[in-house]
CSV table of C-alpha atoms in Angstrom, one decimal:
chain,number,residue,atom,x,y,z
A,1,UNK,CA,33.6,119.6,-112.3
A,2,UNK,CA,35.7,117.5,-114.5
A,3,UNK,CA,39.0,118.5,-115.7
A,4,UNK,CA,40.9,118.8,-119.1
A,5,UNK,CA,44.1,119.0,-119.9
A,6,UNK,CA,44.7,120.9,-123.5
A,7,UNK,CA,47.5,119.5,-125.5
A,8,UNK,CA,48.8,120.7,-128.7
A,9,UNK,CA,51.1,122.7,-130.6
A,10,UNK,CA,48.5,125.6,-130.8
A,11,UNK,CA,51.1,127.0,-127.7
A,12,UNK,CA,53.7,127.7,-130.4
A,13,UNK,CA,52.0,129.5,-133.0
A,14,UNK,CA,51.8,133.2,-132.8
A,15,UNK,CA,48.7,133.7,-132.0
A,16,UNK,CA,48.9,131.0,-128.9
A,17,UNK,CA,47.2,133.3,-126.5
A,18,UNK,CA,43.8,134.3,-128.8
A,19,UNK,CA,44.2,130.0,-128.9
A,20,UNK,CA,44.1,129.6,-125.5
A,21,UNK,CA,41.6,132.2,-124.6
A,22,UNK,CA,39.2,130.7,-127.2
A,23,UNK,CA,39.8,127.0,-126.0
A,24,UNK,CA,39.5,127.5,-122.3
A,25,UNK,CA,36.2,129.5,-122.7
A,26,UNK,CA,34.8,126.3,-124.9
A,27,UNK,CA,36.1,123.8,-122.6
A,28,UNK,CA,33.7,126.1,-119.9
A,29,UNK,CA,31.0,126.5,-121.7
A,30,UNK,CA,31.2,122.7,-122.0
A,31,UNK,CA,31.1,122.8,-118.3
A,32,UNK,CA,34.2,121.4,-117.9
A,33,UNK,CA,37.7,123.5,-116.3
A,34,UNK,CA,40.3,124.0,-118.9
A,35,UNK,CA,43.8,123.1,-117.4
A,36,UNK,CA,45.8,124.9,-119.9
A,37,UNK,CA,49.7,125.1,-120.4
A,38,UNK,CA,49.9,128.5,-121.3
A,39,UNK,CA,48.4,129.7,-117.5
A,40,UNK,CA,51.9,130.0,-116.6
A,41,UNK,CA,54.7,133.2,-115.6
A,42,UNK,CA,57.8,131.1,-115.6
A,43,UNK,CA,59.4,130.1,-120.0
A,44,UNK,CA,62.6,128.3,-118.0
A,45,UNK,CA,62.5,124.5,-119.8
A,46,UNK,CA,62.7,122.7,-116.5
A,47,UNK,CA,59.6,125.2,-115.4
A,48,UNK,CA,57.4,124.3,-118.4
A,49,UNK,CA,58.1,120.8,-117.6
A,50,UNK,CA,57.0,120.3,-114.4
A,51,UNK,CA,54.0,122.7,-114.5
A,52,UNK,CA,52.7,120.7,-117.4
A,53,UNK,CA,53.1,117.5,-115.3
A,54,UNK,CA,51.5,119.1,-112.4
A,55,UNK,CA,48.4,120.2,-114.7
A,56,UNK,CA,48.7,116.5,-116.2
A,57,UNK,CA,48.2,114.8,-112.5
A,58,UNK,CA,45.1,117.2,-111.8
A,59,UNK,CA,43.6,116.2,-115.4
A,60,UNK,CA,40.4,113.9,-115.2
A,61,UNK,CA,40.8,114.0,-119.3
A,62,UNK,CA,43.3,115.0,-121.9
A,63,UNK,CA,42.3,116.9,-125.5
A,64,UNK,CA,45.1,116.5,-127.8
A,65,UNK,CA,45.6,118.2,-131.1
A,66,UNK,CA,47.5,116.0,-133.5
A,67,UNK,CA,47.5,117.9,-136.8
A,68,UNK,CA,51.5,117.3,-138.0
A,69,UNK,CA,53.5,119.2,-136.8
A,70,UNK,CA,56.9,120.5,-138.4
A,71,UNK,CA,56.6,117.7,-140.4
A,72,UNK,CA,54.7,114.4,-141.1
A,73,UNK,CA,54.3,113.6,-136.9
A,74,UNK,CA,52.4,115.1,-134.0
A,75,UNK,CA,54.7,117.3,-131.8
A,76,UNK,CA,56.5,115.3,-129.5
A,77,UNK,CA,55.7,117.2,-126.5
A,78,UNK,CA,52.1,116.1,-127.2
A,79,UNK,CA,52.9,113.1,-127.9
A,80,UNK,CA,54.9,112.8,-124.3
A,81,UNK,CA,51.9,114.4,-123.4
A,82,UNK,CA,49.5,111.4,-124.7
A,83,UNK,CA,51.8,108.9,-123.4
A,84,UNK,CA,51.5,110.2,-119.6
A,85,UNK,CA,48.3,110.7,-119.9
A,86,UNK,CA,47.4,107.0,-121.1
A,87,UNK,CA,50.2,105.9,-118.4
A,88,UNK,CA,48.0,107.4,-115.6
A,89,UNK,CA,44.5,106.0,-116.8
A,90,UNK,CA,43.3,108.6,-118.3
A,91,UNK,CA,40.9,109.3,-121.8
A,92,UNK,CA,42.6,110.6,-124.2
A,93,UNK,CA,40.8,112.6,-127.3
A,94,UNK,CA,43.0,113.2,-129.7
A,95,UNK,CA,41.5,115.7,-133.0
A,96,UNK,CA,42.8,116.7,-136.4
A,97,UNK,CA,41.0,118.3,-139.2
A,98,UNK,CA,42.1,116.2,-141.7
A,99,UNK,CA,41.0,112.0,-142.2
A,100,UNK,CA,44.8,111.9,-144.0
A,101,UNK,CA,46.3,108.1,-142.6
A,102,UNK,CA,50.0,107.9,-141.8
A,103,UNK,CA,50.9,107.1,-145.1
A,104,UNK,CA,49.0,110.0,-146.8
A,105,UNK,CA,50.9,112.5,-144.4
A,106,UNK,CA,54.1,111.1,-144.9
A,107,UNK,CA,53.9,110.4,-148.7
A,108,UNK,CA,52.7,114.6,-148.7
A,109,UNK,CA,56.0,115.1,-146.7
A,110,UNK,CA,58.3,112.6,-147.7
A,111,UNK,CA,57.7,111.5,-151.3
A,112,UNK,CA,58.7,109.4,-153.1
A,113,UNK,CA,56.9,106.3,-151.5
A,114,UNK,CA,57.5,103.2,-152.6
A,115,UNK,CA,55.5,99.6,-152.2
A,116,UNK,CA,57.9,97.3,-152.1
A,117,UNK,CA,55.8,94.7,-154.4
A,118,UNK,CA,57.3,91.8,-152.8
A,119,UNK,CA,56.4,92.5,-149.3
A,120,UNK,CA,53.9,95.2,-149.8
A,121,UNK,CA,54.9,97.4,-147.2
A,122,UNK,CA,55.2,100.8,-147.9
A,123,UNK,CA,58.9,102.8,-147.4
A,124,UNK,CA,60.0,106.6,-147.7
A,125,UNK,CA,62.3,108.4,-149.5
A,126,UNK,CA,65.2,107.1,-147.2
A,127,UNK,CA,63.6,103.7,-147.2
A,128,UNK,CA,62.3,103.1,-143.8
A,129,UNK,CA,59.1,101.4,-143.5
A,130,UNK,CA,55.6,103.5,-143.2
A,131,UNK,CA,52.8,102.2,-140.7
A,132,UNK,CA,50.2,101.6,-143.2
A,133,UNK,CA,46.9,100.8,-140.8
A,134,UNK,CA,45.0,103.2,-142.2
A,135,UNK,CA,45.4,105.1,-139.2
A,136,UNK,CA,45.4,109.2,-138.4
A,137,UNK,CA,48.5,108.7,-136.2
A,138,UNK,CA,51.4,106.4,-135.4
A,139,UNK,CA,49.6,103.1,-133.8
A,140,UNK,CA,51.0,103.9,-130.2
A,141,UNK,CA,48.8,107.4,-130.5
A,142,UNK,CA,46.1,106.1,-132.8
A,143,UNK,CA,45.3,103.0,-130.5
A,144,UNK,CA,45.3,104.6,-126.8
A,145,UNK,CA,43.1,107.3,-127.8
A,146,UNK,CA,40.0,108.5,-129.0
A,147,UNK,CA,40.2,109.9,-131.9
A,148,UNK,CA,38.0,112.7,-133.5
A,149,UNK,CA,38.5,113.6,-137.4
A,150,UNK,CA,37.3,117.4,-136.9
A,151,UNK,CA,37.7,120.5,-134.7
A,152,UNK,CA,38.3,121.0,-131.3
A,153,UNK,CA,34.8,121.4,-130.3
A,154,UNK,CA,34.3,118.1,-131.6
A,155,UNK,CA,37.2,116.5,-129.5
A,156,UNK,CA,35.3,118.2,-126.6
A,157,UNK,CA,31.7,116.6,-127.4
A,158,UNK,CA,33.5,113.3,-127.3
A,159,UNK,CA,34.5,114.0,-123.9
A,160,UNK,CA,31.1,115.7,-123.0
A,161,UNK,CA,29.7,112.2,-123.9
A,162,UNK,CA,32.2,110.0,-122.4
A,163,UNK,CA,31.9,111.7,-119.1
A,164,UNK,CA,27.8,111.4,-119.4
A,165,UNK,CA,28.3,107.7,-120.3
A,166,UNK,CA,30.1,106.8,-117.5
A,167,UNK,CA,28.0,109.1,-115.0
């Protein structure tokens, strides 16, 4: 039975455990076993940390949720998340509801953008340059993974067919 590693910030939300409960019983009735970061006693940082990586090295997949959080980017412990995941070979589906690019999510947070009309590249309120690829994520996440514009069941037919795919 293959296993998936949930990502997300779902685990910070107040109603984390319904989450979890709900998301590991989808990733069974997928027929896959949910490796979850909630399924833990200890809340010391270091803890977390090296449970998560533990879960991360028994993972044969990753699901990541990459709806902004806290402001115009994933959460970076997803995103550290992603990265590992990548770094050790494995697929990565990433999911958001929304088909908003970099720039949309960014302009929503951080307007006023500007095109310069020179260089036409896109800057912030502060000025710094905005990927503009037309991409759901920043090009590092976008690239590496898989992504799915929907839910979280849809991230997990992805997988469902990758896994089929490749036998």
């Amino acid at each position: 039975m293959k296993r998936i590693y949930l990502a997300g910030p779902d685990v910070f939300f107040s109603d984390a455990a319904e989450r979890a409960t709900l998301h590991k019983q989808l990733v069974r009735d997928f027929g896959f076993k949910p490796l979850h970061p909630v399924d833990q006693e200890e809340i010391e940082a270091s803890s977390i940390y090296h449970h998560n990586i533990r879960l991360l090295d028994q993972a044969d997949a990753v699901l990541a949720n990459i709806t902004p959080f806290r402001g115009a980017e994933i959460d970076t412990g997803t995103a550290f998340e992603i990265g590992y995941a990548v770094a050790q070979g494995l697929p990565v589906f990433t999911y958001r509801s929304t088909a908003d690019t970099v720039l949309d999510t960014v302009r929503e947070h951080y307007s006023p953008v500007v095109l310069d009309p020179a260089t036409q590249i896109w800057r912030d309120r502060n000025g710094a340059l905005i990927e503009d690829f037309g991409l759901p994520s920043n090009l590092m996440v976008a690239i590496s993974t898989e992504f799915v514009h929907g839910t979280f069941t849809d991230a997990l037919i992805a997988a469902q067919d990758y896994f089929k795919a490749i036998g």
